[in-house]
Amino acid sequence: MTRGGGPLLELAGVDAFYGRAQALFDVSLTLRRGEIVVLLGRNGAGKSTTFKSVAGLVTVRGAVRLRDRDVAGLAAHRVARLGVGYVPEDRQIFPHLTVAENLDIAVKPGPDGGVHWTRERLEEIFPILAPLRRRAGGALSGGEQQLVTIARTLMGNPDVLLLDEPSEGLAPAIVKALAGLVERLRDEGVSILLSEQNVRFALRVADRAYIIDSGHIRYEGTVDTLRGEPEIMKRYLAV
Amino acid sequence: MDNGMNRRQFLTAAGAAAAGATLGPLVPGPRAYSAEPIVVGFVSIFSGRVASLGETGYRGLEFAIDEINAKGGLLGRQLKAIKQDSAGKIEDAVRVARDFVTRDKVDLLMDHSSSREAFAVREVSRDLKKVTMVTASETTELTADPKARTPYTFRAARQTLHDGIVGGIYAAGVSKAKGMTKWYSASPDYAYGRASTEEFFASLKASFPEMQIVGQAWPKLFEPDYTAFLTKMLQDRPNACYSALWAGDLVTFVEQGGLYGLFDQIAFFGINLADYTILKALKKVPAGMHSGSRYLTNVPDTSANKSFGERYEKKYKELPTNWSQECYTGMQFLAEAVRKAGSTKSDDLVKALEGLTVKAPWGVDGTVTLRKRDHTIVNYAIGWGQTQPQAPWVPKTSSVPWDKILAQEEAYLKSKGWV
Amino acid sequence: MDLGAFAQCVSSTLCVVSQLTSALITGLILFLVASGLSLVFGVMGILNFAHGSLYMLGAYLSFSLLRLNFGVATVAAALGVAVIGLLLERVFIRHVYRAPLLYQLLLTYAFILVLDDVAKLIWGYDFVSMGVPDAFRRPPIFIGRAPVPAYYMFIIVVGVVVAVGLWLLLTRTRFGRIIRAAADNPTMVAALGVNVAAVSAGVFVLGSFLAGLGGVLAAPVRSIFPGMGFSILVESFIVVVIGGLGSVAGAFVGALLIGFVRAFGSVAFPALEEGLVFMLMAAVLLTRPRGVLGVGKEL
Ligand SMILES: Nc1ncnc2c1ncn2[C@@H]1O[C@H](COP(=O)(O)OP(=O)(O)O)[C@@H](O)[C@H]1O
Ligand SMILES: [Mg+2]
């Protein structure tokens, strides 16, 4: 699918704005097919804004390229139909809909027209989904909600998954399971851009990392290189 | 849009400007009217379910003004009306009346509001000492209570007490003949509806003491749905029902009552039924309902009344309403007073208006009078009769001589402590 | 207050059946209008003041189309209002979704004035009365000793069918689920690939259709006049407050509650009928700010 040899997703010189306030400054990053890339940064650094820039939920200047096509400024539903699956940080499950209904809303074919994920397949990967089917979204625990929102996004067969702080507020055991899940998804052909404050979790699953601070990208490198830079981690991350 | 007046004003102004620009300097000849026009400020309801109040009332006023202007105006001046919508809101009616006097400097006020607003506008008239002709509010108390009377307010509209007295006497006759002792009422819940109902029953009771009131419904003004009241009435099983509902409210009530077959079981006495807007709005005018006359070309059955109806219909392509004739008559009173007084000063006008008699199509002997004591109109035609489903809708009406009405009125006012 | 009369009423089938009819027709017509208002508010966040005017247009259209045939008039008038709703939404209202509340109110309030004037131009300033169609001009149906007008039966049947249909639509179809989800979180729905603008237009059309249908059903038994939309708009707001903002089930409960309060309130508290509805609203606001079912948005 990746035509022209470019990365699957690429931000080049992106500025983002909330009204007049600028939240991102000249942000550039790439995600290649089959990669797990993590965006690290403190609270308020600009991680979520970066994701929203891709998902079409914030005003941007600069280029957001998906498979070499510029999607900056497209409406959110169009970006989603081009294969971007966005899982926001605060979960945003539909509280009055059952789990089954939450999943049903998101059903659509992938960008290549194929259907990779079905409810049956998802229930196989997320064994806890099946018994929750008839429960209202609002009645689930935080961990359950996180899994349902990820599963919900997968129903739309994305090939890029944007996971905004998936481990936030989850018990350690669940974070561990989550790491396994992320890797499994990558193996199933979904490329993943992840944001995290939980450095341990991030470094465990990701191939490459970016560090963002005050809306600027301050670091780019492989996870292994970053491990050898405790100074940088101290300066930009709460470690 | 509906306000032809503004368009006409605009055309007049535009025409005058054009004429002045081209001919003005060349033709210094005499102008027909050297003075400013005499202006009447008309406040009423032009929107909502009773827009016909304002619309048809204003036509009556305009009709009178056009006739007067065609004969040369008043004191050498043309007459002119300006109108404004109060939307039936008390505060808006008060504001409009005040603005008319203080900003537009009108010479005369015509208050064609419902009783809800009329009491408040009366206070404006008192406060600003501006002669005000009330042409719609029929509530007796407006002029009858001596403690609240103002020198400047006059009423050329029916008074509920007069209609109620005749209605009560008429209903007593029907009740005796048919043994209808159990009475009900369904009237709007505000001053007018309450007063009208009380006065009707007082008169009925005076002539037919066996009657008793078994229930009363008080829907709010402009109630959209009367079903709850109608079903309650059906259960209470009265023989007859009096109603002071009016305009669209009355039509809706009759339509909804018809669905329950209400009028097969209960004799209906609607004081406001026999007015053309209502008779025409009803898809089927039920036969055998009892109604007071509002405006009918045959009440009184005189050539003057018939001719008024015909002239009006020719101009407006519809028959006048009771409101049209009241505004028409109100304007006749004002015009005659201006002529007599030779001025538009309030105190001169008050003197001229008190006890004034003018010709009017609905006068029982061709004239009506503004009674000196309480500034309200007397000697107008009041008839009660039964409906039929086609024109002339209320073919025969019976009436009561005015000396009898006045005697009974006096007794009632005494009981209220108003004389 | 007259509790004796109330007790007497409750013990007589005649009284119960008639007041029940009254409660149902008032409540169901109100439900049709209020459910649309609530849906539009829930999904689009727009408090559409012109919603009552759509009810008025339904009544007028049906009045004009009655010449053809009652069935045709009913369907065509309601659909006609739906089309008018679509035009309003596409041409005007969609531009103010993100605008400050005041702009939305100004725009939709302006439509009340414009549509009232349009009605005046076309149908005249005065009220018109349609009367029940000939098919329903027959003696009332008797349930026990209690008469129920044939046309009221019709209103009740149509109202209930539409209410059930709406419930099935919202719970059993994907479109319905999307509507409910969008009422909670339209941004998330869009991020899942759903064209929320199209859904909004659809909801607006649906709401307009329901308001129009309310007007169509009411037309034969209420007088029709420019401005008639306003009082039902106020009542619909009350329903939406009672039922919970954005909740259709709440609107159903709220509308019927008002119907019952009116019908039985006129027996028990004849002097207070009007105040009762507001008291009901105040009580709900104080105890359950999310509405009786507790599922609406907080005020
Ligand atoms: N909806 C918003 N309106 C205005 N400013 C916002 C909004 N969301 C985030 N911001 C601001 O943008 C900056 C980046 O925020 P965000 O991207 O949410 O950071 P992170 O996800 O890294 O915690 C912060 O300064 C934040 O205050
Ligand atoms: Mg964030």
PDB file of C-alpha atoms and ligand atoms in Angstrom, chain A residues 17-19 21-24 41-50 52 89 164-165 195 197 212 215, ligand 1:
ATOM      1  CA  PHE A  17      -3.857  26.367  16.773  1.00  0.00           C
ATOM      2  CA  TYR A  18      -6.667  26.552  19.287  1.00  0.00           C
ATOM      3  CA  GLY A  19      -8.365  29.714  18.195  1.00  0.00           C
ATOM      4  CA  ALA A  21      -3.306  30.242  20.623  1.00  0.00           C
ATOM      5  CA  GLN A  22      -0.603  28.208  18.937  1.00  0.00           C
ATOM      6  CA  ALA A  23       0.030  24.781  20.497  1.00  0.00           C
ATOM      7  CA  LEU A  24       2.432  23.173  17.984  1.00  0.00           C
ATOM      8  CA  GLY A  41       6.318  14.504  26.674  1.00  0.00           C
ATOM      9  CA  ARG A  42       5.025  16.039  29.853  1.00  0.00           C
ATOM     10  CA  ASN A  43       1.495  17.101  30.475  1.00  0.00           C
ATOM     11  CA  GLY A  44       0.602  19.975  28.173  1.00  0.00           C
ATOM     12  CA  ALA A  45       3.604  19.387  25.905  1.00  0.00           C
ATOM     13  CA  GLY A  46       1.486  18.949  22.777  1.00  0.00           C
ATOM     14  CA  LYS A  47       1.099  15.194  22.387  1.00  0.00           C
ATOM     15  CA  SER A  48      -2.686  15.172  22.065  1.00  0.00           C
ATOM     16  CA  THR A  49      -2.597  18.196  19.807  1.00  0.00           C
ATOM     17  CA  THR A  50      -0.236  16.350  17.489  1.00  0.00           C
ATOM     18  CA  LYS A  52      -5.606  15.846  16.714  1.00  0.00           C
ATOM     19  CA  GLU A  89      -6.669   9.950  25.681  1.00  0.00           C
ATOM     20  CA  ASP A 164      -3.146   8.773  22.959  1.00  0.00           C
ATOM     21  CA  GLU A 165      -1.781   7.817  26.398  1.00  0.00           C
ATOM     22  CA  SER A 195       1.830   8.930  23.065  1.00  0.00           C
ATOM     23  CA  GLN A 197       4.122   9.750  29.848  1.00  0.00           C
ATOM     24  CA  ILE A 212       7.889  16.924  22.453  1.00  0.00           C
ATOM     25  CA  GLY A 215       4.938  22.294  21.198  1.00  0.00           C
TER      26      GLY A 215
HETATM   27  N1  LIG D   1      -9.028  22.684  23.527  1.00  0.00           N
HETATM   28  C1  LIG D   1      -7.961  23.455  23.800  1.00  0.00           C
HETATM   29  N2  LIG D   1      -8.091  24.810  23.746  1.00  0.00           N
HETATM   30  C2  LIG D   1      -7.031  25.608  24.015  1.00  0.00           C
HETATM   31  N3  LIG D   1      -5.821  25.158  24.334  1.00  0.00           N
HETATM   32  C3  LIG D   1      -5.643  23.835  24.419  1.00  0.00           C
HETATM   33  C4  LIG D   1      -6.725  22.924  24.156  1.00  0.00           C
HETATM   34  N4  LIG D   1      -6.248  21.662  24.310  1.00  0.00           N
HETATM   35  C5  LIG D   1      -4.942  21.808  24.648  1.00  0.00           C
HETATM   36  N5  LIG D   1      -4.585  23.078  24.716  1.00  0.00           N
HETATM   37  C6  LIG D   1      -3.253  23.628  25.047  1.00  0.00           C
HETATM   38  O1  LIG D   1      -2.338  23.164  24.083  1.00  0.00           O
HETATM   39  C7  LIG D   1      -1.143  22.752  24.711  1.00  0.00           C
HETATM   40  C8  LIG D   1      -0.856  21.322  24.361  1.00  0.00           C
HETATM   41  O2  LIG D   1      -1.854  20.507  24.983  1.00  0.00           O
HETATM   42  P1  LIG D   1      -1.993  18.948  24.708  1.00  0.00           P
HETATM   43  O3  LIG D   1      -1.730  18.701  23.285  1.00  0.00           O
HETATM   44  O4  LIG D   1      -3.301  18.489  25.249  1.00  0.00           O
HETATM   45  O5  LIG D   1      -0.821  18.367  25.616  1.00  0.00           O
HETATM   46  P2  LIG D   1      -0.537  16.876  26.071  1.00  0.00           P
HETATM   47  O6  LIG D   1      -1.453  15.984  25.339  1.00  0.00           O
HETATM   48  O7  LIG D   1       0.869  16.688  25.722  1.00  0.00           O
HETATM   49  O8  LIG D   1      -0.734  16.828  27.558  1.00  0.00           O
HETATM   50  C9  LIG D   1      -1.310  23.016  26.178  1.00  0.00           C
HETATM   51  O9  LIG D   1      -0.730  24.246  26.480  1.00  0.00           O
HETATM   52  C10 LIG D   1      -2.778  23.080  26.375  1.00  0.00           C
HETATM   53  O10 LIG D   1      -3.101  23.969  27.408  1.00  0.00           O
END
